[in-house]
Amino acid sequence: MSTIQVGAFSAYMAEPGGAPRAAIIVIQEIFGVNAGIRQKCDNWARAGYLAIAPDLFWRMKPGIELDSDIEADFEEAMGYFNRYGAENGSTNSIIDIEDTIRAIRAKGVEKVGAVGYCLGGLLAYLTACRTDINASVGYYGVMIDQMLGESHAIARPLMLHIPTADHFVGPEAQAAIHEGLDSHPKVTLHDYPGLDHAFATETGKRRHEGGARVADARTTDFFANTLR
């Protein structure tokens, strides 16, 4: 496990014990590349993947690490999120993710997936729309309903995990996502009745153990099938 430089930004990298079966880009929440995101990378490395989490907030402040269970940290993270939108952040982040894909393939690992959470869930969706990533997974992605006009560009498999009681992605947004994507041949949607936003975080009070295990098992199987 180490920190590497990818162009102008840093990234956390976890390597498997042997040759990687493929690579997975882990896309952060609004709390930065914190302990939970690094743990997700470590988990993928133990499963045989090269895992990299790029620091996507580096243009505002490099190296942000916040804890969602601490109120002051949560408020700070929301401040970054609000600034991020004002700076056309998603476009910049997709550029950074593309740079990360290229850096991984330069290492000789051709098959690359992406998995993102919250803001990262949106970015996983946009990565599927705008890049040549081999497969993508989004957990409780925000604002996807506002970006459905790009769905025609999805050419590789995409899976989205949607908790039905998500207080950041309400029923109307969820209905729009289903209406826009249910019939897409490359997209798989999974609903989680009664679960709230961030149910699959690694630690903390937001995690729902049962729901996280189900979603993560689906993600593991998805990448096993799409990154062969």
PDB file of C-alpha atoms in Angstrom:
ATOM      1  CA  MET A   1       0.000   0.000   0.000  1.00  0.00           C
ATOM      2  CA  SER A   2       1.449   3.335  -1.018  1.00  0.00           C
ATOM      3  CA  THR A   3       0.764   6.822  -2.311  1.00  0.00           C
ATOM      4  CA  ILE A   4       1.657   7.401  -5.946  1.00  0.00           C
ATOM      5  CA  GLN A   5       1.628  10.417  -8.236  1.00  0.00           C
ATOM      6  CA  VAL A   6      -0.637  10.406 -11.292  1.00  0.00           C
ATOM      7  CA  GLY A   7       0.052  13.554 -13.263  1.00  0.00           C
ATOM      8  CA  ALA A   8      -0.705  16.528 -11.018  1.00  0.00           C
ATOM      9  CA  PHE A   9      -2.462  14.605  -8.244  1.00  0.00           C
ATOM     10  CA  SER A  10      -1.737  11.840  -5.779  1.00  0.00           C
ATOM     11  CA  ALA A  11      -3.530   8.517  -5.430  1.00  0.00           C
ATOM     12  CA  TYR A  12      -3.617   5.717  -2.891  1.00  0.00           C
ATOM     13  CA  MET A  13      -2.582   2.377  -4.402  1.00  0.00           C
ATOM     14  CA  ALA A  14      -3.004  -1.128  -2.998  1.00  0.00           C
ATOM     15  CA  GLU A  15      -1.322  -3.983  -4.856  1.00  0.00           C
ATOM     16  CA  PRO A  16      -2.136  -7.693  -4.728  1.00  0.00           C
ATOM     17  CA  GLY A  17       0.427 -10.290  -3.732  1.00  0.00           C
ATOM     18  CA  GLY A  18       0.934 -11.515  -7.296  1.00  0.00           C
ATOM     19  CA  ALA A  19       0.091 -10.346 -10.790  1.00  0.00           C
ATOM     20  CA  PRO A  20      -3.215  -8.436 -10.706  1.00  0.00           C
ATOM     21  CA  ARG A  21      -6.233 -10.077 -12.270  1.00  0.00           C
ATOM     22  CA  ALA A  22      -7.389  -6.568 -13.299  1.00  0.00           C
ATOM     23  CA  ALA A  23      -7.511  -3.070 -11.787  1.00  0.00           C
ATOM     24  CA  ILE A  24     -10.215  -1.165  -9.964  1.00  0.00           C
ATOM     25  CA  ILE A  25     -10.373   2.592  -9.477  1.00  0.00           C
ATOM     26  CA  VAL A  26     -12.094   3.405  -6.180  1.00  0.00           C
ATOM     27  CA  ILE A  27     -13.835   6.776  -6.459  1.00  0.00           C
ATOM     28  CA  GLN A  28     -14.134   8.770  -3.258  1.00  0.00           C
ATOM     29  CA  GLU A  29     -17.110  10.231  -1.453  1.00  0.00           C
ATOM     30  CA  ILE A  30     -17.074  13.930  -0.537  1.00  0.00           C
ATOM     31  CA  PHE A  31     -14.868  13.039   2.452  1.00  0.00           C
ATOM     32  CA  GLY A  32     -11.736  12.509   0.378  1.00  0.00           C
ATOM     33  CA  VAL A  33      -9.447   9.513   0.189  1.00  0.00           C
ATOM     34  CA  ASN A  34      -9.999   8.714   3.852  1.00  0.00           C
ATOM     35  CA  ALA A  35      -9.499   5.545   5.876  1.00  0.00           C
ATOM     36  CA  GLY A  36     -12.720   3.982   4.565  1.00  0.00           C
ATOM     37  CA  ILE A  37     -11.774   4.501   0.906  1.00  0.00           C
ATOM     38  CA  ARG A  38      -8.283   3.176   1.552  1.00  0.00           C
ATOM     39  CA  GLN A  39      -9.810   0.135   3.236  1.00  0.00           C
ATOM     40  CA  LYS A  40     -11.914  -0.532   0.157  1.00  0.00           C
ATOM     41  CA  CYS A  41      -8.723  -0.435  -1.938  1.00  0.00           C
ATOM     42  CA  ASP A  42      -7.042  -2.841   0.469  1.00  0.00           C
ATOM     43  CA  ASN A  43     -10.018  -5.207   0.209  1.00  0.00           C
ATOM     44  CA  TRP A  44      -9.775  -5.262  -3.586  1.00  0.00           C
ATOM     45  CA  ALA A  45      -6.025  -5.901  -3.399  1.00  0.00           C
ATOM     46  CA  ARG A  46      -6.662  -8.902  -1.144  1.00  0.00           C
ATOM     47  CA  ALA A  47      -9.070 -10.174  -3.810  1.00  0.00           C
ATOM     48  CA  GLY A  48      -6.305 -10.004  -6.423  1.00  0.00           C
ATOM     49  CA  TYR A  49      -6.898  -6.596  -7.994  1.00  0.00           C
ATOM     50  CA  LEU A  50      -4.677  -3.559  -8.334  1.00  0.00           C
ATOM     51  CA  ALA A  51      -6.726  -0.832  -6.601  1.00  0.00           C
ATOM     52  CA  ILE A  52      -6.162   2.911  -6.932  1.00  0.00           C
ATOM     53  CA  ALA A  53      -8.089   5.799  -5.331  1.00  0.00           C
ATOM     54  CA  PRO A  54      -7.237   9.156  -6.941  1.00  0.00           C
ATOM     55  CA  ASP A  55      -7.466  12.371  -4.909  1.00  0.00           C
ATOM     56  CA  LEU A  56     -10.211  14.100  -6.890  1.00  0.00           C
ATOM     57  CA  PHE A  57     -10.475  17.183  -4.664  1.00  0.00           C
ATOM     58  CA  TRP A  58      -6.824  18.135  -5.207  1.00  0.00           C
ATOM     59  CA  ARG A  59      -7.702  21.333  -7.083  1.00  0.00           C
ATOM     60  CA  MET A  60      -9.407  22.675  -3.940  1.00  0.00           C
ATOM     61  CA  LYS A  61      -7.177  21.120  -1.275  1.00  0.00           C
ATOM     62  CA  PRO A  62      -4.893  18.108  -1.711  1.00  0.00           C
ATOM     63  CA  GLY A  63      -5.069  15.249   0.746  1.00  0.00           C
ATOM     64  CA  ILE A  64      -8.512  15.823   2.264  1.00  0.00           C
ATOM     65  CA  GLU A  65      -9.425  13.117   4.805  1.00  0.00           C
ATOM     66  CA  LEU A  66     -12.675  13.624   6.713  1.00  0.00           C
ATOM     67  CA  ASP A  67     -14.872  11.500   8.977  1.00  0.00           C
ATOM     68  CA  SER A  68     -18.583  11.616   8.159  1.00  0.00           C
ATOM     69  CA  ASP A  69     -19.478  10.782  11.780  1.00  0.00           C
ATOM     70  CA  ILE A  70     -17.867  14.015  13.019  1.00  0.00           C
ATOM     71  CA  GLU A  71     -20.233  16.950  12.534  1.00  0.00           C
ATOM     72  CA  ALA A  72     -17.504  19.503  11.792  1.00  0.00           C
ATOM     73  CA  ASP A  73     -15.949  17.171   9.218  1.00  0.00           C
ATOM     74  CA  PHE A  74     -19.354  16.569   7.613  1.00  0.00           C
ATOM     75  CA  GLU A  75     -19.952  20.314   7.287  1.00  0.00           C
ATOM     76  CA  GLU A  76     -16.469  20.817   5.852  1.00  0.00           C
ATOM     77  CA  ALA A  77     -17.120  18.076   3.303  1.00  0.00           C
ATOM     78  CA  MET A  78     -20.414  19.681   2.250  1.00  0.00           C
ATOM     79  CA  GLY A  79     -18.525  22.914   1.719  1.00  0.00           C
ATOM     80  CA  TYR A  80     -16.115  21.180  -0.631  1.00  0.00           C
ATOM     81  CA  PHE A  81     -19.021  19.551  -2.433  1.00  0.00           C
ATOM     82  CA  ASN A  82     -20.721  22.917  -2.969  1.00  0.00           C
ATOM     83  CA  ARG A  83     -17.487  24.428  -4.299  1.00  0.00           C
ATOM     84  CA  TYR A  84     -16.896  21.360  -6.440  1.00  0.00           C
ATOM     85  CA  GLY A  85     -20.122  21.885  -8.357  1.00  0.00           C
ATOM     86  CA  ALA A  86     -19.372  25.551  -8.887  1.00  0.00           C
ATOM     87  CA  GLU A  87     -16.002  24.633 -10.420  1.00  0.00           C
ATOM     88  CA  ASN A  88     -17.462  22.171 -12.935  1.00  0.00           C
ATOM     89  CA  GLY A  89     -15.883  19.497 -10.810  1.00  0.00           C
ATOM     90  CA  SER A  90     -17.345  16.429 -12.499  1.00  0.00           C
ATOM     91  CA  THR A  91     -15.675  17.271 -15.810  1.00  0.00           C
ATOM     92  CA  ASN A  92     -12.325  17.777 -14.092  1.00  0.00           C
ATOM     93  CA  SER A  93     -12.761  14.539 -12.141  1.00  0.00           C
ATOM     94  CA  ILE A  94     -13.477  12.528 -15.279  1.00  0.00           C
ATOM     95  CA  ILE A  95     -10.257  13.922 -16.751  1.00  0.00           C
ATOM     96  CA  ASP A  96      -8.431  12.753 -13.608  1.00  0.00           C
ATOM     97  CA  ILE A  97     -10.089   9.333 -13.819  1.00  0.00           C
ATOM     98  CA  GLU A  98      -9.052   9.066 -17.477  1.00  0.00           C
ATOM     99  CA  ASP A  99      -5.477   9.892 -16.444  1.00  0.00           C
ATOM    100  CA  THR A 100      -5.716   7.134 -13.832  1.00  0.00           C
ATOM    101  CA  ILE A 101      -6.991   4.635 -16.415  1.00  0.00           C
ATOM    102  CA  ARG A 102      -4.056   5.489 -18.680  1.00  0.00           C
ATOM    103  CA  ALA A 103      -1.568   5.170 -15.806  1.00  0.00           C
ATOM    104  CA  ILE A 104      -2.937   1.728 -14.929  1.00  0.00           C
ATOM    105  CA  ARG A 105      -2.788   0.491 -18.508  1.00  0.00           C
ATOM    106  CA  ALA A 106       0.759   1.835 -18.785  1.00  0.00           C
ATOM    107  CA  LYS A 107       1.590  -0.632 -15.998  1.00  0.00           C
ATOM    108  CA  GLY A 108       0.413  -3.439 -18.284  1.00  0.00           C
ATOM    109  CA  VAL A 109      -3.001  -3.982 -16.685  1.00  0.00           C
ATOM    110  CA  GLU A 110      -5.500  -3.683 -19.532  1.00  0.00           C
ATOM    111  CA  LYS A 111      -8.834  -4.435 -17.834  1.00  0.00           C
ATOM    112  CA  VAL A 112      -9.921  -1.566 -15.576  1.00  0.00           C
ATOM    113  CA  GLY A 113     -13.112  -1.120 -13.567  1.00  0.00           C
ATOM    114  CA  ALA A 114     -14.352   1.724 -11.407  1.00  0.00           C
ATOM    115  CA  VAL A 115     -16.472   1.734  -8.270  1.00  0.00           C
ATOM    116  CA  GLY A 116     -17.690   4.933  -6.617  1.00  0.00           C
ATOM    117  CA  TYR A 117     -19.748   6.071  -3.660  1.00  0.00           C
ATOM    118  CA  CYS A 118     -22.078   9.091  -3.264  1.00  0.00           C
ATOM    119  CA  LEU A 119     -20.389  11.749  -5.431  1.00  0.00           C
ATOM    120  CA  GLY A 120     -18.206   8.873  -6.579  1.00  0.00           C
ATOM    121  CA  GLY A 121     -21.359   7.010  -7.611  1.00  0.00           C
ATOM    122  CA  LEU A 122     -22.208   9.851  -9.976  1.00  0.00           C
ATOM    123  CA  LEU A 123     -18.634   9.839 -11.251  1.00  0.00           C
ATOM    124  CA  ALA A 124     -18.775   6.073 -11.822  1.00  0.00           C
ATOM    125  CA  TYR A 125     -21.881   6.649 -13.959  1.00  0.00           C
ATOM    126  CA  LEU A 126     -20.176   9.468 -15.892  1.00  0.00           C
ATOM    127  CA  THR A 127     -17.049   7.337 -16.284  1.00  0.00           C
ATOM    128  CA  ALA A 128     -19.229   4.725 -17.988  1.00  0.00           C
ATOM    129  CA  CYS A 129     -20.657   7.437 -20.238  1.00  0.00           C
ATOM    130  CA  ARG A 130     -17.468   9.331 -21.105  1.00  0.00           C
ATOM    131  CA  THR A 131     -14.513   6.917 -21.019  1.00  0.00           C
ATOM    132  CA  ASP A 132     -13.446   3.497 -22.249  1.00  0.00           C
ATOM    133  CA  ILE A 133     -13.513   1.954 -18.749  1.00  0.00           C
ATOM    134  CA  ASN A 134     -14.279  -1.759 -18.963  1.00  0.00           C
ATOM    135  CA  ALA A 135     -16.954  -1.793 -16.233  1.00  0.00           C
ATOM    136  CA  SER A 136     -18.341   0.569 -13.582  1.00  0.00           C
ATOM    137  CA  VAL A 137     -20.323   0.354 -10.353  1.00  0.00           C
ATOM    138  CA  GLY A 138     -22.019   3.242  -8.541  1.00  0.00           C
ATOM    139  CA  TYR A 139     -23.326   3.165  -4.989  1.00  0.00           C
ATOM    140  CA  TYR A 140     -26.035   5.701  -4.089  1.00  0.00           C
ATOM    141  CA  GLY A 141     -24.882   8.140  -6.752  1.00  0.00           C
ATOM    142  CA  VAL A 142     -26.195  11.672  -6.401  1.00  0.00           C
ATOM    143  CA  MET A 143     -27.533  13.720  -9.347  1.00  0.00           C
ATOM    144  CA  ILE A 144     -27.536  10.809 -11.805  1.00  0.00           C
ATOM    145  CA  ASP A 145     -31.132  11.713 -12.630  1.00  0.00           C
ATOM    146  CA  GLN A 146     -29.828  15.061 -13.944  1.00  0.00           C
ATOM    147  CA  MET A 147     -27.319  13.342 -16.245  1.00  0.00           C
ATOM    148  CA  LEU A 148     -29.507  10.729 -17.919  1.00  0.00           C
ATOM    149  CA  GLY A 149     -29.115  12.470 -21.268  1.00  0.00           C
ATOM    150  CA  GLU A 150     -25.644  10.933 -21.457  1.00  0.00           C
ATOM    151  CA  SER A 151     -26.811   7.350 -21.001  1.00  0.00           C
ATOM    152  CA  HIS A 152     -26.844   6.646 -24.752  1.00  0.00           C
ATOM    153  CA  ALA A 153     -23.021   6.696 -24.609  1.00  0.00           C
ATOM    154  CA  ILE A 154     -22.754   3.789 -22.137  1.00  0.00           C
ATOM    155  CA  ALA A 155     -21.020   1.034 -24.092  1.00  0.00           C
ATOM    156  CA  ARG A 156     -19.608  -1.117 -21.259  1.00  0.00           C
ATOM    157  CA  PRO A 157     -21.363  -2.745 -18.276  1.00  0.00           C
ATOM    158  CA  LEU A 158     -22.621  -0.479 -15.490  1.00  0.00           C
ATOM    159  CA  MET A 159     -24.238  -1.474 -12.184  1.00  0.00           C
ATOM    160  CA  LEU A 160     -25.967   0.962  -9.824  1.00  0.00           C
ATOM    161  CA  HIS A 161     -26.947   0.298  -6.205  1.00  0.00           C
ATOM    162  CA  ILE A 162     -29.989   2.369  -5.151  1.00  0.00           C
ATOM    163  CA  PRO A 163     -31.177   2.506  -1.512  1.00  0.00           C
ATOM    164  CA  THR A 164     -34.869   3.384  -1.613  1.00  0.00           C
ATOM    165  CA  ALA A 165     -34.808   5.524   1.566  1.00  0.00           C
ATOM    166  CA  ASP A 166     -31.880   7.641   0.363  1.00  0.00           C
ATOM    167  CA  HIS A 167     -32.408  11.105   1.844  1.00  0.00           C
ATOM    168  CA  PHE A 168     -30.076  12.649  -0.761  1.00  0.00           C
ATOM    169  CA  VAL A 169     -31.644  10.885  -3.775  1.00  0.00           C
ATOM    170  CA  GLY A 170     -35.400  11.044  -3.327  1.00  0.00           C
ATOM    171  CA  PRO A 171     -38.225   8.969  -4.829  1.00  0.00           C
ATOM    172  CA  GLU A 172     -38.642  11.202  -7.894  1.00  0.00           C
ATOM    173  CA  ALA A 173     -34.936  10.998  -8.713  1.00  0.00           C
ATOM    174  CA  GLN A 174     -34.959   7.238  -8.216  1.00  0.00           C
ATOM    175  CA  ALA A 175     -37.996   6.879 -10.474  1.00  0.00           C
ATOM    176  CA  ALA A 176     -36.259   8.937 -13.164  1.00  0.00           C
ATOM    177  CA  ILE A 177     -33.172   6.728 -12.951  1.00  0.00           C
ATOM    178  CA  HIS A 178     -35.291   3.608 -13.383  1.00  0.00           C
ATOM    179  CA  GLU A 179     -37.265   5.118 -16.236  1.00  0.00           C
ATOM    180  CA  GLY A 180     -34.093   6.219 -17.991  1.00  0.00           C
ATOM    181  CA  LEU A 181     -31.956   3.128 -17.423  1.00  0.00           C
ATOM    182  CA  ASP A 182     -34.124   0.036 -16.803  1.00  0.00           C
ATOM    183  CA  SER A 183     -34.225  -0.802 -20.502  1.00  0.00           C
ATOM    184  CA  HIS A 184     -30.559  -0.045 -21.207  1.00  0.00           C
ATOM    185  CA  PRO A 185     -28.850  -3.292 -22.271  1.00  0.00           C
ATOM    186  CA  LYS A 186     -25.587  -2.428 -20.500  1.00  0.00           C
ATOM    187  CA  VAL A 187     -27.073  -1.275 -17.183  1.00  0.00           C
ATOM    188  CA  THR A 188     -28.127  -3.282 -14.112  1.00  0.00           C
ATOM    189  CA  LEU A 189     -29.985  -1.576 -11.256  1.00  0.00           C
ATOM    190  CA  HIS A 190     -30.405  -2.984  -7.750  1.00  0.00           C
ATOM    191  CA  ASP A 191     -32.811  -1.456  -5.230  1.00  0.00           C
ATOM    192  CA  TYR A 192     -32.322  -1.829  -1.461  1.00  0.00           C
ATOM    193  CA  PRO A 193     -35.698  -1.330   0.241  1.00  0.00           C
ATOM    194  CA  GLY A 194     -35.599   0.794   3.367  1.00  0.00           C
ATOM    195  CA  LEU A 195     -31.865   1.486   3.260  1.00  0.00           C
ATOM    196  CA  ASP A 196     -30.432   5.002   3.354  1.00  0.00           C
ATOM    197  CA  HIS A 197     -27.568   6.797   1.685  1.00  0.00           C
ATOM    198  CA  ALA A 198     -24.050   5.504   2.441  1.00  0.00           C
ATOM    199  CA  PHE A 199     -25.221   2.099   3.663  1.00  0.00           C
ATOM    200  CA  ALA A 200     -22.053   0.453   2.267  1.00  0.00           C
ATOM    201  CA  THR A 201     -19.382   2.568   3.948  1.00  0.00           C
ATOM    202  CA  GLU A 202     -16.645   0.485   5.529  1.00  0.00           C
ATOM    203  CA  THR A 203     -17.037   1.865   9.048  1.00  0.00           C
ATOM    204  CA  GLY A 204     -19.166   4.285  11.030  1.00  0.00           C
ATOM    205  CA  LYS A 205     -22.784   4.766  11.924  1.00  0.00           C
ATOM    206  CA  ARG A 206     -24.021   5.020   8.335  1.00  0.00           C
ATOM    207  CA  ARG A 207     -23.149   1.410   7.494  1.00  0.00           C
ATOM    208  CA  HIS A 208     -25.869  -1.247   7.235  1.00  0.00           C
ATOM    209  CA  GLU A 209     -24.047  -4.536   7.570  1.00  0.00           C
ATOM    210  CA  GLY A 210     -26.563  -6.761   5.812  1.00  0.00           C
ATOM    211  CA  GLY A 211     -27.175  -4.388   2.936  1.00  0.00           C
ATOM    212  CA  ALA A 212     -23.479  -3.707   2.479  1.00  0.00           C
ATOM    213  CA  ARG A 213     -22.672  -7.400   2.307  1.00  0.00           C
ATOM    214  CA  VAL A 214     -25.346  -8.023  -0.344  1.00  0.00           C
ATOM    215  CA  ALA A 215     -24.296  -5.057  -2.480  1.00  0.00           C
ATOM    216  CA  ASP A 216     -20.590  -5.821  -2.182  1.00  0.00           C
ATOM    217  CA  ALA A 217     -21.149  -9.463  -3.135  1.00  0.00           C
ATOM    218  CA  ARG A 218     -23.000  -8.308  -6.247  1.00  0.00           C
ATOM    219  CA  THR A 219     -20.167  -5.921  -7.075  1.00  0.00           C
ATOM    220  CA  THR A 220     -17.551  -8.642  -6.600  1.00  0.00           C
ATOM    221  CA  ASP A 221     -19.416 -10.995  -8.939  1.00  0.00           C
ATOM    222  CA  PHE A 222     -19.977  -8.187 -11.443  1.00  0.00           C
ATOM    223  CA  PHE A 223     -16.268  -7.378 -11.704  1.00  0.00           C
ATOM    224  CA  ALA A 224     -15.324 -11.068 -11.772  1.00  0.00           C
ATOM    225  CA  ASN A 225     -17.516 -11.431 -14.875  1.00  0.00           C
ATOM    226  CA  THR A 226     -16.744  -8.140 -16.624  1.00  0.00           C
ATOM    227  CA  LEU A 227     -12.990  -7.776 -16.009  1.00  0.00           C
ATOM    228  CA  ARG A 228     -11.928 -11.237 -17.184  1.00  0.00           C
TER     229      ARG A 228
END
